[in-house]
Short mmCIF file of C-alpha atoms in Angstrom, two decimals:
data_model
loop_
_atom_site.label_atom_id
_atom_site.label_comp_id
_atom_site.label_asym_id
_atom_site.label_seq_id
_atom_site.Cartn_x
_atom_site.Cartn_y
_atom_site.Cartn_z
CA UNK A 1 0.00 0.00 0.00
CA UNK A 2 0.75 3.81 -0.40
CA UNK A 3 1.08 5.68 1.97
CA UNK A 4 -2.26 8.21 0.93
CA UNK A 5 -3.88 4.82 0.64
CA UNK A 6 -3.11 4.19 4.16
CA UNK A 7 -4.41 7.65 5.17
CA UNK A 8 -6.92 7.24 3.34
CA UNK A 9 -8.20 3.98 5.17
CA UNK A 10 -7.79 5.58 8.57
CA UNK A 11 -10.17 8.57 7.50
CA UNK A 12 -12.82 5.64 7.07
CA UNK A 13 -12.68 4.17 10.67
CA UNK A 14 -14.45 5.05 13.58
CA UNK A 15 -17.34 7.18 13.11
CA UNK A 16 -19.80 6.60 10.27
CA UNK A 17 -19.38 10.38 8.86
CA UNK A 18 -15.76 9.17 7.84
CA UNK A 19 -17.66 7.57 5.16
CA UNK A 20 -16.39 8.64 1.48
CA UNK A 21 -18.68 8.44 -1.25
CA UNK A 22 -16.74 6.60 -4.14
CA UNK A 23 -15.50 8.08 -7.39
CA UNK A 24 -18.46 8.00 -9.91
CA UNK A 25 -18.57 8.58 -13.46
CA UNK A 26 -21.03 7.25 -16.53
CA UNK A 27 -21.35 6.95 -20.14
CA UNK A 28 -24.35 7.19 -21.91
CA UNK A 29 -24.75 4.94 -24.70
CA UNK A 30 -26.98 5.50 -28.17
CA UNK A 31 -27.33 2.27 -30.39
CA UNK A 32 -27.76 -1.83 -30.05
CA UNK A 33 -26.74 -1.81 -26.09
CA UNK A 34 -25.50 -5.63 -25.45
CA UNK A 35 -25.14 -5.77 -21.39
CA UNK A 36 -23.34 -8.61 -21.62
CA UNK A 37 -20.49 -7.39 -24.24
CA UNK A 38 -20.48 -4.19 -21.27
CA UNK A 39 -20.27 -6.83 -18.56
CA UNK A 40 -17.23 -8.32 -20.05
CA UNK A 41 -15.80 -5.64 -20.99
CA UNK A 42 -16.06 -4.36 -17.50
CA UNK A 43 -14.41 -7.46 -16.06
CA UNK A 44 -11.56 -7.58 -18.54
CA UNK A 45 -10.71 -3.89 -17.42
CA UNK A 46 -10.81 -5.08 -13.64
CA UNK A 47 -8.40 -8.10 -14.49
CA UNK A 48 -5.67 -5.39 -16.20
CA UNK A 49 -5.19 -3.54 -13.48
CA UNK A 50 -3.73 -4.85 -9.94
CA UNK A 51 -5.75 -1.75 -8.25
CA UNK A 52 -9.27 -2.65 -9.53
CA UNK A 53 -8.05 -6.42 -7.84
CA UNK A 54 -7.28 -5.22 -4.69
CA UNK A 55 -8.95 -5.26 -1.13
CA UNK A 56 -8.34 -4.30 2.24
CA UNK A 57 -8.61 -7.27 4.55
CA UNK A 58 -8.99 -6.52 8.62
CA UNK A 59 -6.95 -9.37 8.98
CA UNK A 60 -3.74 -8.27 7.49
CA UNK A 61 -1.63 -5.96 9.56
CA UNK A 62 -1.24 -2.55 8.68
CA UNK A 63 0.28 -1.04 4.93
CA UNK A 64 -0.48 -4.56 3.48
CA UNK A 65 -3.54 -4.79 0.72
CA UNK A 66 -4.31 -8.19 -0.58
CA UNK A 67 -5.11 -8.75 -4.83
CA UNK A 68 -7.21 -11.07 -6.23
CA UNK A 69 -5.63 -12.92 -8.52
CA UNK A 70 -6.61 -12.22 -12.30
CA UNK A 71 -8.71 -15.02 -13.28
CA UNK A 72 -11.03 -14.53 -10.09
CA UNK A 73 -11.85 -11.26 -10.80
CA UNK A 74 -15.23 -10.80 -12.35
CA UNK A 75 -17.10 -7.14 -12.59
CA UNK A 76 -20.88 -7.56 -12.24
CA UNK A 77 -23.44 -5.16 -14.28
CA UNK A 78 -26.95 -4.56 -12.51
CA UNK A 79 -29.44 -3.96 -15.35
CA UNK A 80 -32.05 -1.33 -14.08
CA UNK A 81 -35.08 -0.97 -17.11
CA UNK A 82 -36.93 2.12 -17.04
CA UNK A 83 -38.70 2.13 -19.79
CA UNK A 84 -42.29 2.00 -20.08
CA UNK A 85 -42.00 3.85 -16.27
CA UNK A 86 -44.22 6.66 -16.14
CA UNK A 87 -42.50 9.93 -14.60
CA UNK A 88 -42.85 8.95 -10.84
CA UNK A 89 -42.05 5.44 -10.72
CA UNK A 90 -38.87 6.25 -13.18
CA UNK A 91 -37.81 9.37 -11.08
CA UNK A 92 -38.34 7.21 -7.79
CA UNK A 93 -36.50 4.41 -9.25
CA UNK A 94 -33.30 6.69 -10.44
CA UNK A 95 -32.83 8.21 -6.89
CA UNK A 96 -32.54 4.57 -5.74
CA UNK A 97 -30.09 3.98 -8.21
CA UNK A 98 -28.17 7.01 -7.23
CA UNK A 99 -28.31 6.10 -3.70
CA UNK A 100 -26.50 2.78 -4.72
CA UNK A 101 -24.07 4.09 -6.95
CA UNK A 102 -22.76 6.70 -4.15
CA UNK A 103 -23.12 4.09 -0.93
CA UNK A 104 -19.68 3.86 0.39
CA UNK A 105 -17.42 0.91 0.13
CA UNK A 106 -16.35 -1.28 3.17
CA UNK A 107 -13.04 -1.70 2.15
CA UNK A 108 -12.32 -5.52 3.36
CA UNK A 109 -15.31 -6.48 1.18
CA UNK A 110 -14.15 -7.36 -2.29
CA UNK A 111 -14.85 -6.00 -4.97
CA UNK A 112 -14.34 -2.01 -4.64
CA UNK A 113 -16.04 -0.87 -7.59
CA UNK A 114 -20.22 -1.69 -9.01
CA UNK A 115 -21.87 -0.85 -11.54
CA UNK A 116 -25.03 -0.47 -12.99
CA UNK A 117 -26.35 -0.23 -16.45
CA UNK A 118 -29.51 2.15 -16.51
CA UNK A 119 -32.00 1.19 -19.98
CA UNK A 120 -34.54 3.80 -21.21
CA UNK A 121 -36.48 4.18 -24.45
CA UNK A 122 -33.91 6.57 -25.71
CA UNK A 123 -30.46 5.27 -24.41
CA UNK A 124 -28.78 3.64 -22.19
CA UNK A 125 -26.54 5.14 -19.43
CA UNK A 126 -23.53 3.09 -17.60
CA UNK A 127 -23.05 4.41 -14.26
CA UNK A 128 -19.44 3.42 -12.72
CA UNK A 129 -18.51 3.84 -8.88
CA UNK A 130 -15.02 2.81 -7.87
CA UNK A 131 -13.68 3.43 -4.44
CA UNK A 132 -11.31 6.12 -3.70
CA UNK A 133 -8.85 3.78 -2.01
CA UNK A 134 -7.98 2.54 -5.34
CA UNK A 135 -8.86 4.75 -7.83
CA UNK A 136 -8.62 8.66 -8.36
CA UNK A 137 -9.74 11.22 -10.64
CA UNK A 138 -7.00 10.46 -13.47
CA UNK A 139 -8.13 6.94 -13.15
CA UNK A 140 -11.24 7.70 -14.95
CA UNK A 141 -9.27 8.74 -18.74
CA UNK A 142 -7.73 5.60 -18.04
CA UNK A 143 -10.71 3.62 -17.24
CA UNK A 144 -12.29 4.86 -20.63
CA UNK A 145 -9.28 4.35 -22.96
CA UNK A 146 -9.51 0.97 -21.79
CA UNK A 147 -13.07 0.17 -21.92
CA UNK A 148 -12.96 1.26 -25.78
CA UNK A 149 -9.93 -0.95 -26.01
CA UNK A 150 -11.13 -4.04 -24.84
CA UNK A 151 -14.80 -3.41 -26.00
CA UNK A 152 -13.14 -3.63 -29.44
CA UNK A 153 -11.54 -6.03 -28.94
CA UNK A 154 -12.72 -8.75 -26.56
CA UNK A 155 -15.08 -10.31 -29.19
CA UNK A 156 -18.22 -12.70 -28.53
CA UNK A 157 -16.60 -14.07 -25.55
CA UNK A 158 -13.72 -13.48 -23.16
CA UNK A 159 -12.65 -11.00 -21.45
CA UNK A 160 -9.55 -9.09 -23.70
CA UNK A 161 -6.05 -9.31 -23.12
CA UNK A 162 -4.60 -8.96 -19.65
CA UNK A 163 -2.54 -5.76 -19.90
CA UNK A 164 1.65 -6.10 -18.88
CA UNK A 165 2.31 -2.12 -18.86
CA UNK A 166 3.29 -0.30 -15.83
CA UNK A 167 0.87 -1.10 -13.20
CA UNK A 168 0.32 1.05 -9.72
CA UNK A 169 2.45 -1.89 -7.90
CA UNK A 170 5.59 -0.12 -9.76
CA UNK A 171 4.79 2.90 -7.94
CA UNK A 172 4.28 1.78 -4.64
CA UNK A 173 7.98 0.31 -4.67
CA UNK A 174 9.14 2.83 -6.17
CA UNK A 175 7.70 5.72 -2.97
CA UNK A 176 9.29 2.85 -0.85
CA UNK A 177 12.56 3.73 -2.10
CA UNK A 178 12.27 7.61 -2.31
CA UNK A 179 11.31 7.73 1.32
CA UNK A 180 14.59 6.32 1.97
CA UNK A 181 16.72 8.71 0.02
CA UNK A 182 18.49 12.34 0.14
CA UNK A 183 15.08 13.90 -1.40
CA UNK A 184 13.11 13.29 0.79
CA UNK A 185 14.92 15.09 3.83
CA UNK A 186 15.18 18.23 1.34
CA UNK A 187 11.04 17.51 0.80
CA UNK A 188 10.25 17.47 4.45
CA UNK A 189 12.62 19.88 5.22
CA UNK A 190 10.25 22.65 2.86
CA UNK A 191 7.52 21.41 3.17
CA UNK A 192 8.20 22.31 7.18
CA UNK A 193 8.31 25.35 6.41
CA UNK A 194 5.13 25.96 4.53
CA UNK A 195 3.35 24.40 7.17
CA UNK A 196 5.18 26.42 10.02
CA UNK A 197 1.84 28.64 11.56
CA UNK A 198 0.01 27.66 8.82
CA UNK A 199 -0.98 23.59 7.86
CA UNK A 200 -1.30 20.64 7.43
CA UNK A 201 -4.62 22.22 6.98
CA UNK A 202 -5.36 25.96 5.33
CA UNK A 203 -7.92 27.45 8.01
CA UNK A 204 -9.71 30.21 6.31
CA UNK A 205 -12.15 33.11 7.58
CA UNK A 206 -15.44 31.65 5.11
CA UNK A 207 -18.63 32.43 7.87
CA UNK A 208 -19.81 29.08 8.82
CA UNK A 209 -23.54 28.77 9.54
CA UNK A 210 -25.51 27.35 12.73
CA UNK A 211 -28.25 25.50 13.74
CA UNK A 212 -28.93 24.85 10.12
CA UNK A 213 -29.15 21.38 8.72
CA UNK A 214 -28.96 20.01 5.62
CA UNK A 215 -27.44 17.51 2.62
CA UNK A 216 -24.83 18.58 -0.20
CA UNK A 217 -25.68 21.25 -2.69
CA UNK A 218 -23.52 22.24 -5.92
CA UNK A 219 -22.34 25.72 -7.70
CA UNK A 220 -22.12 25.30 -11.15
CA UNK A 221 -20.96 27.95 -14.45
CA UNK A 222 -19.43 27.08 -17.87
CA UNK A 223 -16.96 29.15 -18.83
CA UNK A 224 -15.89 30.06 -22.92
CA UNK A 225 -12.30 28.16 -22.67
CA UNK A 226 -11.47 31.12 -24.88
CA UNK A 227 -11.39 33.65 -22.22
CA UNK A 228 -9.69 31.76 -20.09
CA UNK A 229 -6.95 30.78 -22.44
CA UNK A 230 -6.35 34.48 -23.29
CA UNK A 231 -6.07 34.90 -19.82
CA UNK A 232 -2.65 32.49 -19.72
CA UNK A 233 -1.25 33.61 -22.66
CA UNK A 234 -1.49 37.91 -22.08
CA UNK A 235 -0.43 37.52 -18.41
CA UNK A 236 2.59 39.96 -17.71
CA UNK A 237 4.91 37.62 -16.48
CA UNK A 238 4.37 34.94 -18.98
CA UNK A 239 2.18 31.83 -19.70
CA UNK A 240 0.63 30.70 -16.83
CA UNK A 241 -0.41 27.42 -16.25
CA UNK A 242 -4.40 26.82 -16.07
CA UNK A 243 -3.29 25.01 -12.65
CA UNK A 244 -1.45 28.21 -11.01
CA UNK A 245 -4.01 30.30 -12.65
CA UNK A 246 -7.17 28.88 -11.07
CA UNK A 247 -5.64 28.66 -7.69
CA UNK A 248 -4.46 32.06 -7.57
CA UNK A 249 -7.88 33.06 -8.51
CA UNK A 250 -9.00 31.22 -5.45
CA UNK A 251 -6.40 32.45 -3.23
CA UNK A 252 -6.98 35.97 -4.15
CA UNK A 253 -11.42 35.76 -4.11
CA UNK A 254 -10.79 34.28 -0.43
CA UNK A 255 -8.54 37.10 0.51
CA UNK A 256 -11.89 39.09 -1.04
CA UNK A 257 -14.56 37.62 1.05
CA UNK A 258 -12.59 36.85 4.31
CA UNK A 259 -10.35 39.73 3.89
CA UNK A 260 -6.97 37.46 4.81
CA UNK A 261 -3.39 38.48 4.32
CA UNK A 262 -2.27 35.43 3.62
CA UNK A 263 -4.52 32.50 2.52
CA UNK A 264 -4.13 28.81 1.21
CA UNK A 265 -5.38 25.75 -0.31
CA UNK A 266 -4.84 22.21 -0.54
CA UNK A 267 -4.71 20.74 -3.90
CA UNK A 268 -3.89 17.19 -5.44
CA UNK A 269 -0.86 16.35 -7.39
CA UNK A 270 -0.80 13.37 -9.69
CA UNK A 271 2.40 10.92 -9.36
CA UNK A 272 2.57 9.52 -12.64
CA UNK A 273 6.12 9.21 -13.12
CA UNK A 274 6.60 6.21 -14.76
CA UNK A 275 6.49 5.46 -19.07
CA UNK A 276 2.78 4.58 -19.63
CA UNK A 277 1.90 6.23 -15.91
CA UNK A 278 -1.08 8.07 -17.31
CA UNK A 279 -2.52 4.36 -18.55
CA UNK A 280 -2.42 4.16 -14.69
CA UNK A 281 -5.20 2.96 -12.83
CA UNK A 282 -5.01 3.41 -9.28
CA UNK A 283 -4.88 6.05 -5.90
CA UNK A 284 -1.96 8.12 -6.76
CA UNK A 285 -3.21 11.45 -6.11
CA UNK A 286 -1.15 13.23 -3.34
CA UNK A 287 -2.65 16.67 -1.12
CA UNK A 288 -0.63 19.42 -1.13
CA UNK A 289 -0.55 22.43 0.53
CA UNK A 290 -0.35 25.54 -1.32
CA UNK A 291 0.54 28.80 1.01
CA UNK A 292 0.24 32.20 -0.68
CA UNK A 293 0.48 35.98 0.91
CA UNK A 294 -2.60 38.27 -0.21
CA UNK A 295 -1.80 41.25 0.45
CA UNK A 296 -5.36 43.76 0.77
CA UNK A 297 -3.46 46.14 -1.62
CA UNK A 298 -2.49 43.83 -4.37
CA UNK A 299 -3.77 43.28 -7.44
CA UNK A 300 -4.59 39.76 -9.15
CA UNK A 301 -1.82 39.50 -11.43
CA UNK A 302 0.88 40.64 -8.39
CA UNK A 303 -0.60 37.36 -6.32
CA UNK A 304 -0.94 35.27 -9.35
CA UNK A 305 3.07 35.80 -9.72
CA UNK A 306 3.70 34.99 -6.31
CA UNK A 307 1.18 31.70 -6.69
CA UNK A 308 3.29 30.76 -9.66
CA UNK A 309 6.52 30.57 -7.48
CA UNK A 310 4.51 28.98 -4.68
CA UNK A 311 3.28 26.45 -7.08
CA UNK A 312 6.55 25.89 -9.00
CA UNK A 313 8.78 25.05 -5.36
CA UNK A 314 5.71 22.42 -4.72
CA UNK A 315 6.22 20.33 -7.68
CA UNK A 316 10.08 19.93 -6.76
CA UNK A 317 8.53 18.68 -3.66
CA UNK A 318 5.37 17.05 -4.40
CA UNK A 319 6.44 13.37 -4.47
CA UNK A 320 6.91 13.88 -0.30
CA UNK A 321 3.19 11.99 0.64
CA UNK A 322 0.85 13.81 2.86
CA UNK A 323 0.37 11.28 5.32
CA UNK A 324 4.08 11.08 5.95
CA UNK A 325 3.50 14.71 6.94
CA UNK A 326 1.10 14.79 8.78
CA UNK A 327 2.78 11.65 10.96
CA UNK A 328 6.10 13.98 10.80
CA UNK A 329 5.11 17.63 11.21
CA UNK A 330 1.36 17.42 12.54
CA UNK A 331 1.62 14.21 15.35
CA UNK A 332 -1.25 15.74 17.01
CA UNK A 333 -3.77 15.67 14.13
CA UNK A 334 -5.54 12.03 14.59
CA UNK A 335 -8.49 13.32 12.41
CA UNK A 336 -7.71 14.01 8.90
CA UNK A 337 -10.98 15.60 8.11
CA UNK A 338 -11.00 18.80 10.37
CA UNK A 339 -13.74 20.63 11.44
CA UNK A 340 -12.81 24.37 10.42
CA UNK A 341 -13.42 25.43 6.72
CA UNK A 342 -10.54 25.21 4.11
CA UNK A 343 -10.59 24.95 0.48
CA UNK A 344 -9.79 22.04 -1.91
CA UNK A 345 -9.26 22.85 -5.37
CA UNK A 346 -8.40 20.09 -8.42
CA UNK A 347 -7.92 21.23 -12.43
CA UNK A 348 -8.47 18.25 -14.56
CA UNK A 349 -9.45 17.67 -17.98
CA UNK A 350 -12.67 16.54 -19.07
CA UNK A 351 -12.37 12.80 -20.20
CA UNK A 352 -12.38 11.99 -23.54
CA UNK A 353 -15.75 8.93 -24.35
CA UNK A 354 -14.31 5.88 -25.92
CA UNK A 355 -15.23 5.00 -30.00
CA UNK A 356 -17.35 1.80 -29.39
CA UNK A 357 -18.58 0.38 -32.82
CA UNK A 358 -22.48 0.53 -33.29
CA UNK A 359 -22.58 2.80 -30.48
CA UNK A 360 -22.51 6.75 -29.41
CA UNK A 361 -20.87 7.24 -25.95
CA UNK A 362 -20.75 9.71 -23.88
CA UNK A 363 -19.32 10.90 -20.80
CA UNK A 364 -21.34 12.53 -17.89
CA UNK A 365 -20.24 12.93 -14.39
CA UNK A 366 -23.71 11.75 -12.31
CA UNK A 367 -24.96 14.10 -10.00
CA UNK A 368 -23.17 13.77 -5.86
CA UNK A 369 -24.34 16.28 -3.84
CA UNK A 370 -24.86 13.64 -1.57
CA UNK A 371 -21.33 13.39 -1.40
CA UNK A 372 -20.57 16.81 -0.42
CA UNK A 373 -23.54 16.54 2.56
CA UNK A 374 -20.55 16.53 5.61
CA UNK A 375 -17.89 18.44 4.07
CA UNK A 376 -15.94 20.35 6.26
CA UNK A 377 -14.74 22.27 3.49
CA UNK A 378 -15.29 23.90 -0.32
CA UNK A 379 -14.59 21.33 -2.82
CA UNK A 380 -13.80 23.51 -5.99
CA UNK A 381 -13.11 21.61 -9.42
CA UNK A 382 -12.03 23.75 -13.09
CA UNK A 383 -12.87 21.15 -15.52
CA UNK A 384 -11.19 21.92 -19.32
CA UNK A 385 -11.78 20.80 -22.53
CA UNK A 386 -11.21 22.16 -26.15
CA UNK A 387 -14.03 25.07 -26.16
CA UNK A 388 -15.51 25.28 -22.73
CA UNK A 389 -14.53 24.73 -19.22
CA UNK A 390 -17.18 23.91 -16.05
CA UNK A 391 -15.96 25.46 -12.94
CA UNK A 392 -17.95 23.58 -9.97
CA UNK A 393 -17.98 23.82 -6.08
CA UNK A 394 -19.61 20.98 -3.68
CA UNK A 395 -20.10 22.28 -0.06
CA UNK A 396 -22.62 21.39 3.11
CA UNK A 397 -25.42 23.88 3.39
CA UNK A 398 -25.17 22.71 6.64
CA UNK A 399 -21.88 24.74 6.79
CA UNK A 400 -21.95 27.03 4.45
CA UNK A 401 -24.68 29.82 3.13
CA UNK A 402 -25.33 29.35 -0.76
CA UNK A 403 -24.66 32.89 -0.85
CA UNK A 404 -21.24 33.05 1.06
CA UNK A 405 -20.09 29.98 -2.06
CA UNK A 406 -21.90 32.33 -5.00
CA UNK A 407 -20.24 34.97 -3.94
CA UNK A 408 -16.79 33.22 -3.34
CA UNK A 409 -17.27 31.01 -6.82
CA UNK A 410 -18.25 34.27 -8.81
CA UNK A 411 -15.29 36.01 -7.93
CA UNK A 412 -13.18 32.80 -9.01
CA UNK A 413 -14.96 33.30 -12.47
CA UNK A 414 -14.09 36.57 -12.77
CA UNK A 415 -10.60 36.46 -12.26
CA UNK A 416 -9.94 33.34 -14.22
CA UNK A 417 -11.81 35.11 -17.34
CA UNK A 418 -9.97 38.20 -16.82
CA UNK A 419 -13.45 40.21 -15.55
CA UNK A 420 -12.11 41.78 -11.88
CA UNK A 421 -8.31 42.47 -12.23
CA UNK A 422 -8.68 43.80 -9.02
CA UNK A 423 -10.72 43.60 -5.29
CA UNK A 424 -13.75 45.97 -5.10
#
């Protein structure tokens, strides 16, 4: 095991809030749907990849997964039929659906991932949950390059060929090793000082409500790519990565509406080092924290520059995993899910549907509010493809006001398209 898998684990014992919804994802399908051509297909991607075999026995001691070996591993479809549903049954039926898809795994219970194939008199829609212990947000490009691959090519029967690239197990040796060497004093050593007064956690000023309760609720805007693209490419001191870009715009809009000096955000950083990494399935995301002054006087652009130096020193750094942080620097934190606000911020591109023959995929991202009902903090996401981008935010209305996130997530827009070069 990794070590963020091991972190990850520990987040899920104890209390039943620890719960994390899994990763979910879908395609929708147009055209002669075969379930049993998607149920092989399914189980030929789970035997490629030692992640989708794994499990987390309560038997084995701790840092030790066990894998099921290839041939065992089978990937079941549930075939929910809607049609001929009028509006209430079908609507009813969906939110049970929903409910299954986002139910949390218990991680010594193999298999770690469902799914369920959803039929209507227009299309078909294959909803996919994996569990975060194994699988993170890259996982899902992955996940569909493969399904088109062995959808072509797995035929009337079988499963497809088992794949022999790099596989996550490559990684996990290969952290082993790193932990032990020069670079990771020199990691721990910065990354010491970013936390100094500061992490493992960025505690911002965002108004928290009371004696309100409530489930998960969403913020959602597309954004013409265009604008933000022409924001990169005129910035005064250079391209700027869409990355450094969207988190300065979040450092500086929380400096706006809590009126900080200095604010901060955790983000994750993909380790995909080796040839063929991003064919990766698996957990290899790693937090890190991102600590940025915000001066009241300063423009945008002046804390965008100094974002793009904080973000630049974290990638030298970034292989150092959290966990081993927080064990090092933070003894005293025993609950990695923290009860003060902070913000959480991932830039991803939108994945790319496989080409199936007969059929018209695509992908959709299923609604989780659900997921975001006990968050102790803002989870922000820029989303890019070729001529739009979707800029979204999950949060508790438990926790927070929808107006304190519109007004935080509208500022974000506007300095990612260029709209408020400055604070108010």
């Amino acid at each position: 095991m990794t070590h963020n898998q091991i972190g990850r684990l520990a987040a899920t014992e104890g209390l039943p809030r620890k719960g994390k919804p899994p990763i979910t994802f879908g395609l929708r399908l147009e055209g002669p749907v075969d379930p049993e051509r998607i149920e092989r297909t399914l189980t030929g991607i789970a035997r490629r990849h030692t992640a989708l075999r794994t499990w987390f026995p309560a038997s084995l001691p701790p840092g030790w997964a066990q894998c099921v070996q290839s041939d065992w591993a089978a990937w079941p479809l549930d075939i929910v039929d809607l049609t001929g549903l009028l509006e209430p049954q079908r609507a009813q039926a969906q939110e049970l659906v929903h409910a299954r898809l986002d139910k949390p795994f218990a991680p010594d219970r193999f298999p770690l991932f469902r799914a369920f194939l959803v039929r209507t008199e227009r299309e078909s829609s294959l909803l996919i949950a994996v569990d975060h212990s194994i699988f993170d947000g890259a996982s899902v490009q992955a996940f569909l390059d493969d399904f088109g691959d062995v959808y072509r090519s797995e035929g009337p029967t079988g499963c497809g060929p088992v794949s022999t690239g790099s596989d996550v197990t490559e990684f996990g040796a290969y952290e082993r090793e790193w932990l032990a060497g020069s670079a990771a004093d020199a990691a721990l050593a910065h990354w010491k000082g970013v936390w100094d007064a500061f992490g493992p956690f960025p505690v911002t000023h965002l108004p928290l409500r009371t004696g309100v309760t409530g489930t998960g609720a969403e913020w959602k805007r597309v954004i013409p790519a265009q604008r933000v693209t022409d924001r990169q490419r005129t910035f005064p001191g250079g391209y700027i990565s869409a990355p450094t870009l969207a988190a300065a715009a979040v450092v500086t809009a929380l400096r706006d509406v809590t009126g900080q000096d200095e604010t901060g955000l955790l983000h994750p950083s993909s380790r995909r080092f080796f040839d063929g990494g991003e064919k990766m399935i698996g957990y290899l995301n790693n937090r890190v924290l991102l600590r940025v002054a915000t001066p009241a006087h300063e423009g945008f652009l002046d804390i965008a520059d100094r974002t793009r130096t904080a973000m630049l020193e974290s990638l030298e750094h970034d292989m150092m995993p959290f966990e081993v942080l927080l064990r090092e620097l933070a003894p005293h934190v025993t609950d990695r899910r923290p009860e003060h606000p902070y913000v959480h911020l991932n830039v991803e591109t939108m994945p790319v549907a496989p080409d199936l023959p007969d059929l018209r995929a695509q992908h959709f991202w299923p609604a989780e509010t659900a997921g975001f009902g006990d968050l102790p903090w803002i989870s922000m996401n820029l989303e890019i493809e070729a001529e739009r981008m979707v800029l979204r935010a999950g949060y508790s209305i438990a926790r927070f006001a929808p107006e304190t996130v519109t007004d935080l997530m509208e500022r974000v827009r506007g300095y990612l398209t260029g709209v408020d070069d400055a604070p108010e």
